[in-house]
mmCIF file of C-alpha atoms in Angstrom:
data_model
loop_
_atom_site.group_PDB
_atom_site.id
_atom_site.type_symbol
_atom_site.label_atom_id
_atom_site.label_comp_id
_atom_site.label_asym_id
_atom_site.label_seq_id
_atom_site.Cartn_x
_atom_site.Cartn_y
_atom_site.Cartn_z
ATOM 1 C CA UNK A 10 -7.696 -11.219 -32.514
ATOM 2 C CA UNK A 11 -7.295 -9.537 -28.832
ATOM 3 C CA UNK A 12 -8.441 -6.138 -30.003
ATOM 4 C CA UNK A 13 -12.353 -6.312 -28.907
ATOM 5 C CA UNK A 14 -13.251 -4.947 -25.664
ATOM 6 C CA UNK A 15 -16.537 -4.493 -23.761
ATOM 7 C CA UNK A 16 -17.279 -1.988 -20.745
ATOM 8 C CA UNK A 17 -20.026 -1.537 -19.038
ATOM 9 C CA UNK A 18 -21.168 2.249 -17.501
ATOM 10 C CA UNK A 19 -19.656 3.104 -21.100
ATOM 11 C CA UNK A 20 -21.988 6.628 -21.352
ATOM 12 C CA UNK A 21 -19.658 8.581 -19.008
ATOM 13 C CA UNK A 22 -16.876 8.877 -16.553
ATOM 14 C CA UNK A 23 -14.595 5.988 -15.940
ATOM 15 C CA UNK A 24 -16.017 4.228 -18.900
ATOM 16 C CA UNK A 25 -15.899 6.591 -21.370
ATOM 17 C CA UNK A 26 -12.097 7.305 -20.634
ATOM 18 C CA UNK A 27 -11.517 3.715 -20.797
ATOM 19 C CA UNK A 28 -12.908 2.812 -24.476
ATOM 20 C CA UNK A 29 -10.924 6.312 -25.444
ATOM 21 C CA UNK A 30 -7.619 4.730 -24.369
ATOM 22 C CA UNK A 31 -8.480 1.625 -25.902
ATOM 23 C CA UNK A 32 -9.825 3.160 -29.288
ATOM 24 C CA UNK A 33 -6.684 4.678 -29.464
ATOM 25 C CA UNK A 34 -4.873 1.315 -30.320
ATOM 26 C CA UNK A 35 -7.895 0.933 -32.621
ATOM 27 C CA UNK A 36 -9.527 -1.239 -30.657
ATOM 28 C CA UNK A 37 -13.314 -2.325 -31.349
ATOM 29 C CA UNK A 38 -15.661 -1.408 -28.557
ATOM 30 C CA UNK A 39 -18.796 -2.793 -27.491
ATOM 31 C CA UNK A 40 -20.224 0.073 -25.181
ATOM 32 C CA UNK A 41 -22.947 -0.219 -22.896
ATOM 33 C CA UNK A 42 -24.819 1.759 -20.469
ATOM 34 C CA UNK A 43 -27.941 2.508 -18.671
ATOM 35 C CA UNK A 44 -28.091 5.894 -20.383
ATOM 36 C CA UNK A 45 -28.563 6.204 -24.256
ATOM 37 C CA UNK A 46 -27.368 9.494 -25.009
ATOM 38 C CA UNK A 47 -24.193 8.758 -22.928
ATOM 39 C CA UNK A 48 -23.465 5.914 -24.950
ATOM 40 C CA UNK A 49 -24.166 7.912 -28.357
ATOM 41 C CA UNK A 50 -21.250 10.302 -27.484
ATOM 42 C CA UNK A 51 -18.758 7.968 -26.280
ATOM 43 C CA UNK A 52 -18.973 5.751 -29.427
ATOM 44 C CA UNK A 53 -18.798 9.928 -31.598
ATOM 45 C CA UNK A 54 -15.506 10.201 -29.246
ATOM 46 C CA UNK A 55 -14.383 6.723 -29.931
ATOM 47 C CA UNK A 56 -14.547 6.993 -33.600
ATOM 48 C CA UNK A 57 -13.137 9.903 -33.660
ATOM 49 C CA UNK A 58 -10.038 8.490 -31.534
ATOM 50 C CA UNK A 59 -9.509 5.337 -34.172
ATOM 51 C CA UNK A 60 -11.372 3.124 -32.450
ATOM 52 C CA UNK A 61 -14.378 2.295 -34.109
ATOM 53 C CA UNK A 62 -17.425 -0.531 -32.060
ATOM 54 C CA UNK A 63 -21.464 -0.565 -31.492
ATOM 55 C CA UNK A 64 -23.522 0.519 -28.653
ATOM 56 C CA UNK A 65 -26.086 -1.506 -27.061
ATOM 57 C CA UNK A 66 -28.718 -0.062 -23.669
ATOM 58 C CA UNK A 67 -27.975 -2.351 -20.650
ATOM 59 C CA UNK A 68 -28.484 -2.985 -17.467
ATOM 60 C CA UNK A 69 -26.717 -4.607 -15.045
ATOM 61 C CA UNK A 70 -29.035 -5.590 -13.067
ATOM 62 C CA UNK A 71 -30.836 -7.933 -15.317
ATOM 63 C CA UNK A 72 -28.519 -10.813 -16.480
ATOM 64 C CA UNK A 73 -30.905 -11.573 -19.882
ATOM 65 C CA UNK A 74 -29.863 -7.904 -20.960
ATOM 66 C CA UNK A 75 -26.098 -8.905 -20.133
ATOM 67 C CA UNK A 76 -26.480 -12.501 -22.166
ATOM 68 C CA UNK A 77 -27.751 -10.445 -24.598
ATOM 69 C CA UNK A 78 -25.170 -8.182 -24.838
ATOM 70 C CA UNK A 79 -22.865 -11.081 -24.856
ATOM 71 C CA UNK A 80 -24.879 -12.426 -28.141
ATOM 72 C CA UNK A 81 -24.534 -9.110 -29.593
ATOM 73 C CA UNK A 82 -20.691 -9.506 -29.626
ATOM 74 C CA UNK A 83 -20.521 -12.554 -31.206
ATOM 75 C CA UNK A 84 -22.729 -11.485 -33.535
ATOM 76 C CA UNK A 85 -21.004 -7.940 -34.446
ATOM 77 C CA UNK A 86 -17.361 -8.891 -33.752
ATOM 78 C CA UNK A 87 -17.079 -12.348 -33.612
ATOM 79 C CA UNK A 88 -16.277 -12.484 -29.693
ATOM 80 C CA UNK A 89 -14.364 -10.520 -27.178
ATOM 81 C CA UNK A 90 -11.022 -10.362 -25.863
ATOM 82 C CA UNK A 91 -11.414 -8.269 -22.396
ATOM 83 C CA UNK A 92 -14.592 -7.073 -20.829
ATOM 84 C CA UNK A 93 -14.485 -4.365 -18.308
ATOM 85 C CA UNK A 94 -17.102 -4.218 -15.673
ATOM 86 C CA UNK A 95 -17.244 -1.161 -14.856
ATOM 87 C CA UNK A 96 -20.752 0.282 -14.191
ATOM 88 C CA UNK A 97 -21.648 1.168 -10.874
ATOM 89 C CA UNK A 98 -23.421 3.809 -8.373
ATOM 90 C CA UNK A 99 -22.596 5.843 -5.502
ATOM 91 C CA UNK A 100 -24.404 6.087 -2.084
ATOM 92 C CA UNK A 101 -23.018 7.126 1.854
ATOM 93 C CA UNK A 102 -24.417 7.421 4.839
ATOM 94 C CA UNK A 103 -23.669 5.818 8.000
ATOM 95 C CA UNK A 104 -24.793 2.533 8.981
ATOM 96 C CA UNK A 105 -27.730 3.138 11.253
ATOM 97 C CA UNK A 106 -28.984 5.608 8.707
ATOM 98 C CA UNK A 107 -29.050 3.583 5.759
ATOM 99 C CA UNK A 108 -32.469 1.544 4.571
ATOM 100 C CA UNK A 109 -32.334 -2.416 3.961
ATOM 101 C CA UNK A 110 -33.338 -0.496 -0.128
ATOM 102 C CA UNK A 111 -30.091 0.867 0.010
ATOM 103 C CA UNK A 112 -28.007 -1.813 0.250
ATOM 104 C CA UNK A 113 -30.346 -4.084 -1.930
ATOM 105 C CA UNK A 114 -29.689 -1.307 -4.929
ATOM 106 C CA UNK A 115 -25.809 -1.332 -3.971
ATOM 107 C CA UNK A 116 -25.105 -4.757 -3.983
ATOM 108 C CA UNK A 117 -27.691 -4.976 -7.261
ATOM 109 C CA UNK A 118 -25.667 -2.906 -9.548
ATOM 110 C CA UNK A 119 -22.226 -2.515 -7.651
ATOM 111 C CA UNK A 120 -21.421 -6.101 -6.961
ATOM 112 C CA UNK A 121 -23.993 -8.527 -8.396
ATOM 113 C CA UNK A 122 -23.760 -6.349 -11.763
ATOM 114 C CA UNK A 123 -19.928 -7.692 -12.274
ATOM 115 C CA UNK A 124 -20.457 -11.517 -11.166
ATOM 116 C CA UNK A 125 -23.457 -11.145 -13.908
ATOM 117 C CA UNK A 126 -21.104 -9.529 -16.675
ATOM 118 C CA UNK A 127 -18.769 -12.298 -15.581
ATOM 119 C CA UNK A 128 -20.858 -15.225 -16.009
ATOM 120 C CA UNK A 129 -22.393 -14.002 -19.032
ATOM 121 C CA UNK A 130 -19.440 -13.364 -20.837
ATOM 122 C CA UNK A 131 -16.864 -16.675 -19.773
ATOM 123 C CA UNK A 132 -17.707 -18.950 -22.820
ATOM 124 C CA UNK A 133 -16.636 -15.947 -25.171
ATOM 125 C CA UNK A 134 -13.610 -15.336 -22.942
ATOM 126 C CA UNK A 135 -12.854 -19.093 -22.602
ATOM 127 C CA UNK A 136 -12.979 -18.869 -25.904
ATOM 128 C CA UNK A 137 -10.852 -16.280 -26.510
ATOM 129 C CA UNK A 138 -8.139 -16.584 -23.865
ATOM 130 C CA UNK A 139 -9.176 -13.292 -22.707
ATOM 131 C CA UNK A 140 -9.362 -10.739 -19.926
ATOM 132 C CA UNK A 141 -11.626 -9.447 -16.801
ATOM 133 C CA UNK A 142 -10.920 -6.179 -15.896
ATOM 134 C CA UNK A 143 -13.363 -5.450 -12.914
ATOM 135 C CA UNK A 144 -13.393 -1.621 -12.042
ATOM 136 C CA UNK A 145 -14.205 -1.441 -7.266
ATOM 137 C CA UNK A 146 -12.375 1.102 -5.713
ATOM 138 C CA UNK A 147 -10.128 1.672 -2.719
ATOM 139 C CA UNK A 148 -13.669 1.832 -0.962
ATOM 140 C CA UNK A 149 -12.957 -1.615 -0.660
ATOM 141 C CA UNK A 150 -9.807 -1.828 0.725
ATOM 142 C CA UNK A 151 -10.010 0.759 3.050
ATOM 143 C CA UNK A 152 -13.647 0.704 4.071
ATOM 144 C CA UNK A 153 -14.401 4.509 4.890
ATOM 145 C CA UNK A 154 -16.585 5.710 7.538
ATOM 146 C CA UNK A 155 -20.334 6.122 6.491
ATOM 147 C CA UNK A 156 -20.358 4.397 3.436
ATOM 148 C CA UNK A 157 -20.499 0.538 4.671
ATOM 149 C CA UNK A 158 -22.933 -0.232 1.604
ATOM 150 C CA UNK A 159 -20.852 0.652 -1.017
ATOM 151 C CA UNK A 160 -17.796 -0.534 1.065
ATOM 152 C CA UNK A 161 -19.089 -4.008 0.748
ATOM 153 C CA UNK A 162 -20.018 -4.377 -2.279
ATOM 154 C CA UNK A 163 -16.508 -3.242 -3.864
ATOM 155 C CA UNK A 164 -14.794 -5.255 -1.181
ATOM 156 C CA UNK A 165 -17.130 -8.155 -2.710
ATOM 157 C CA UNK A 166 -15.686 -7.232 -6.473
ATOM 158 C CA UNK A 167 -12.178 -7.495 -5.128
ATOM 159 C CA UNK A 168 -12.903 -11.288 -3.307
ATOM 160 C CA UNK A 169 -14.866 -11.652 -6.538
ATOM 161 C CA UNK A 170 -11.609 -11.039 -8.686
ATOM 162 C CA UNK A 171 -9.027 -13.267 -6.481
ATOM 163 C CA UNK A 172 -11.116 -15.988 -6.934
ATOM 164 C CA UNK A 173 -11.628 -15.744 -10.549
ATOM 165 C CA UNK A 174 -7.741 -15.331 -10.682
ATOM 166 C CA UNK A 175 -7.272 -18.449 -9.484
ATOM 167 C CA UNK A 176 -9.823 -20.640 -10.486
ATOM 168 C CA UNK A 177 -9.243 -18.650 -14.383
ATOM 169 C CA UNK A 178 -5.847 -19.643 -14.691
ATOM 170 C CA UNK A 179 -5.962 -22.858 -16.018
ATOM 171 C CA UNK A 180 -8.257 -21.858 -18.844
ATOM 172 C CA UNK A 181 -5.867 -19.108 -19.669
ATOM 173 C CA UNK A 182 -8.162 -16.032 -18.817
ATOM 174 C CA UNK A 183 -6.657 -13.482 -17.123
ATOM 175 C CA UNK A 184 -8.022 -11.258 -14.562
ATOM 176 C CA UNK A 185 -7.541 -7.313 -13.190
ATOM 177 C CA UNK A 186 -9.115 -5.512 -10.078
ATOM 178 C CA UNK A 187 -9.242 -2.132 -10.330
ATOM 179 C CA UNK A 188 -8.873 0.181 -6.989
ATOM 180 C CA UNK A 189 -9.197 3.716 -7.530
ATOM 181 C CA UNK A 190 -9.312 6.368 -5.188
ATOM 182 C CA UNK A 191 -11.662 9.317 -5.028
ATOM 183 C CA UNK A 192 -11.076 10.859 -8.674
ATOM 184 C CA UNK A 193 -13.011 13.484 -10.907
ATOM 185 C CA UNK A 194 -15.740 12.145 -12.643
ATOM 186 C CA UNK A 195 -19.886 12.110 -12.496
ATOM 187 C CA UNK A 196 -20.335 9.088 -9.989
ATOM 188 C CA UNK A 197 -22.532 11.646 -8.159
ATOM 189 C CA UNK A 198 -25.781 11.870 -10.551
ATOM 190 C CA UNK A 199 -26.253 8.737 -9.480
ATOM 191 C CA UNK A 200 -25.693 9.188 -5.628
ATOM 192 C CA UNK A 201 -28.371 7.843 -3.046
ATOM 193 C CA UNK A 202 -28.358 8.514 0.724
ATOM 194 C CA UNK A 203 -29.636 9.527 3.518
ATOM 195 C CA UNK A 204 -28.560 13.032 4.269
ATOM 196 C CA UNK A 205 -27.365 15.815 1.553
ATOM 197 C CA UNK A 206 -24.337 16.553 3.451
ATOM 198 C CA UNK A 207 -23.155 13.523 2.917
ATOM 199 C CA UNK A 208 -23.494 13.878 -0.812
ATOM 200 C CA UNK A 209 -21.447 17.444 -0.256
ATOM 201 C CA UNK A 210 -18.702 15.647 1.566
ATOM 202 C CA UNK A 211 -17.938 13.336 -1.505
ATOM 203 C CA UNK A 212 -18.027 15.847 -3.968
ATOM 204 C CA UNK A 213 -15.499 18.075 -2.168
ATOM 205 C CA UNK A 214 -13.232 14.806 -2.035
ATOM 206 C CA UNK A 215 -14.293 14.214 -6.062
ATOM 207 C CA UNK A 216 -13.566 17.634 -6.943
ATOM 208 C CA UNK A 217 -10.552 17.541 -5.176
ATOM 209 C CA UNK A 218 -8.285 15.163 -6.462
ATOM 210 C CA UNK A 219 -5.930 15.972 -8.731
ATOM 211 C CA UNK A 220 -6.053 13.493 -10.776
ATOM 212 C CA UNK A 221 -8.588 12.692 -13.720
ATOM 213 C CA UNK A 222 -10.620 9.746 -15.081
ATOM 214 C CA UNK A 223 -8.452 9.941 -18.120
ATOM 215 C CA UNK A 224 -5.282 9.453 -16.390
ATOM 216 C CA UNK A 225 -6.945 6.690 -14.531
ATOM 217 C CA UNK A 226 -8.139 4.855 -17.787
ATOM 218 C CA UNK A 227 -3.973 5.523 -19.280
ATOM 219 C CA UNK A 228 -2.774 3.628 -16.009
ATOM 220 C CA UNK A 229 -4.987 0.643 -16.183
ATOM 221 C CA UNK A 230 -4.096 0.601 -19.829
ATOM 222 C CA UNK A 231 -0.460 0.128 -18.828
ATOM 223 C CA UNK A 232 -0.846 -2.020 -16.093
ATOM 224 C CA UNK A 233 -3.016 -4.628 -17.540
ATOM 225 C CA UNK A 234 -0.067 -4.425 -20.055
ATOM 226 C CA UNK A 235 2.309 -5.166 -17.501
ATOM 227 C CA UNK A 236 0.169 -8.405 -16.350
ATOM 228 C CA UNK A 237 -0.324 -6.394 -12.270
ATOM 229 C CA UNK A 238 -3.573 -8.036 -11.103
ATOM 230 C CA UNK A 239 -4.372 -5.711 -8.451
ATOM 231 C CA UNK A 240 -4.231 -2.317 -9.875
ATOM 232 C CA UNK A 241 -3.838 0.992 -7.428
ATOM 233 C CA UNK A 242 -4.032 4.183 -9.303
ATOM 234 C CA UNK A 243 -3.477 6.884 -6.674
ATOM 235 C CA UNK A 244 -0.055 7.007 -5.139
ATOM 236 C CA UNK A 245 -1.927 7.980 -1.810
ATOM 237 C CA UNK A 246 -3.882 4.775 -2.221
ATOM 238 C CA UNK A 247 -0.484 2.557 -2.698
ATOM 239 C CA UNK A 248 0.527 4.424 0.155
ATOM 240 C CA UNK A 249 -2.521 3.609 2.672
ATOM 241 C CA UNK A 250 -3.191 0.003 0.908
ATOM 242 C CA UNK A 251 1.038 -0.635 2.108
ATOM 243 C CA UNK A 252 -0.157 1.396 5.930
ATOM 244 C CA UNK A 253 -2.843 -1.221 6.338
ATOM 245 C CA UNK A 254 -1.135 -4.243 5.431
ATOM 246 C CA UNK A 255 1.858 -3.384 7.906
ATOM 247 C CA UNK A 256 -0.554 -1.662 10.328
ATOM 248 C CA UNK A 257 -4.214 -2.304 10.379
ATOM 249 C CA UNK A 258 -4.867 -0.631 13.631
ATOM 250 C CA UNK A 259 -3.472 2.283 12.878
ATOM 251 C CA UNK A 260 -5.453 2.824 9.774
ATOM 252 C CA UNK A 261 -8.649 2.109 12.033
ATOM 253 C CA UNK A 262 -7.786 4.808 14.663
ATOM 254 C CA UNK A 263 -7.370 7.200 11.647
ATOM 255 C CA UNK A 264 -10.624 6.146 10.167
ATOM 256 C CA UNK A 265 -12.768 6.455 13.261
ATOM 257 C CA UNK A 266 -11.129 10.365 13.785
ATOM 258 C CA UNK A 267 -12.892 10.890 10.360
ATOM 259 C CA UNK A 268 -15.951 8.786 11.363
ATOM 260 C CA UNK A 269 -15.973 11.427 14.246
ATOM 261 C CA UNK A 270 -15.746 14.737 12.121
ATOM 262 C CA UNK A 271 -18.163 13.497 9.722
ATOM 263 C CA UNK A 272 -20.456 13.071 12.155
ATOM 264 C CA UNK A 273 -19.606 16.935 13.785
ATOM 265 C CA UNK A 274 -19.615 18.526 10.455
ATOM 266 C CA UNK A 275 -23.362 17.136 9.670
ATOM 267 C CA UNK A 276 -24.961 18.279 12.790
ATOM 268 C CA UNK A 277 -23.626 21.538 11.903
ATOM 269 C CA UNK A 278 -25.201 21.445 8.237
ATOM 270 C CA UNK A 279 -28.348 20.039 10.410
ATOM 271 C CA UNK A 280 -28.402 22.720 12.607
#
């Protein structure tokens, strides 16, 4: 069939913009998300679009609710074609600040959510000769000062996706990894660290960027239509992903300047 999808983190953001793009091709969506109400809207939206799907409260974090899920499709659309794994959480704070709780959560719902939507959707996509679309973030190619939690974990969805590339190809299931940069969207309701300033940094950088989670969703849309595994929306982020790969060190010298005037710019919020 090739025209039923499932996302994860569906209620808002990212995931919102992505069943939008895909509803446009009338796709059928199977939306899910921690938050009901979220999910309620973005299925309005979708139908509204062309696309037309069910919604279904899940988290993550607990693979039964993801098997589940998985059920559900079979059930409601008679399998799936691509699954996007896109839910996920913000935190920051530098190393020595951050609790052994704050990197259990990360890794919970950043990286252990997507091998769990993985594994409980294969036999559908084996089925299917599908697609994995798994959404990290340049966090994990770059690996930004004070945010080492979150750094890992998306690094971990990126290792994650090259292996699933390979080991995926022979059962004809393709695979994308998603990289975007800092972009405008909500990922800071669900922010968790150590220090507010921190929290104020990011959303400067959020608010900041110039482009949107729409545009984002149109350029994986086009890419995963061009077959690109590793997907880079932000010029800037092509740009520093090509830096490190010819220069490491000189990314790391930048990086620790920033390290430094993070540091400066909290004292002075401290004091």
């Amino acid at each position: 069939m090739q025209n039923r999808m499932m996302i994860t983190g569906a209620g808002s953001g990212l995931g919102r913009e992505i069943a939008l793009r895909w509803a446009r091709e009338g796709w059928q969506l199977a939306l899910s998300d921690v938050s009901e109400p979220g999910l309620h809207e973005t299925l309005k939206q979708v139908r509204e679009a062309g696309g037309d799907g069910f919604i279904q409260r899940c988290d993550v974090r607990d693979y039964s609710q993801l098997t589940a899920f998985a059920q559900a499709c079979e059930e409601k659309l008679g399998g799936i074609d691509v699954i996007v794994n896109n839910a996920g959480v913000a935190s920051g704070g530098f190393f020595s600040e951050l609790s052994l709780e704050d990197w259990d959560w990360q890794i919970a719902i950043n990286l252990m959510g997507v091998v769990k939507g993985c594994k409980a959707f294969l036999p559908l996509l084996e089925k299917s000769k599908g697609k994995i679309i798994n959404i990290a973030s340049m966090a994990a190619l770059m690996q930004g000062p004070a945010m080492s939690n979150y750094n890992v974990a998306k690094a971990g969805v990126v290792a994650l996706s090259e292996s699933l590339l390979i080991e995926l190809a022979q059962q004809e299931v393709g695979v994308h990894v998603v990289c975007p940069s800092f972009f405008q969207t909500n990922l800071l309701d669900s922010f968790r660290g150590p220090t507010p300033a921190m929290k104020a940094q990011v959303g400067k950088l959020l608010e900041s960027s110039p482009i949107s989670a729409a545009d984002i969703a149109d350029y994986i849309y086009q890419q995963v239509g061009a077959g690109e595994f590793m997907i880079l929306p932000h010029e800037q982020g092509r740009m520093a992903w090509a830096l490190k790969q010819k220069n490491p060190q000189l990314l790391y010298d930048e990086m620790m300047v920033m390290a430094d005037k993070m540091r400066a710019k909290a004292k002075q919020t401290a004091g």
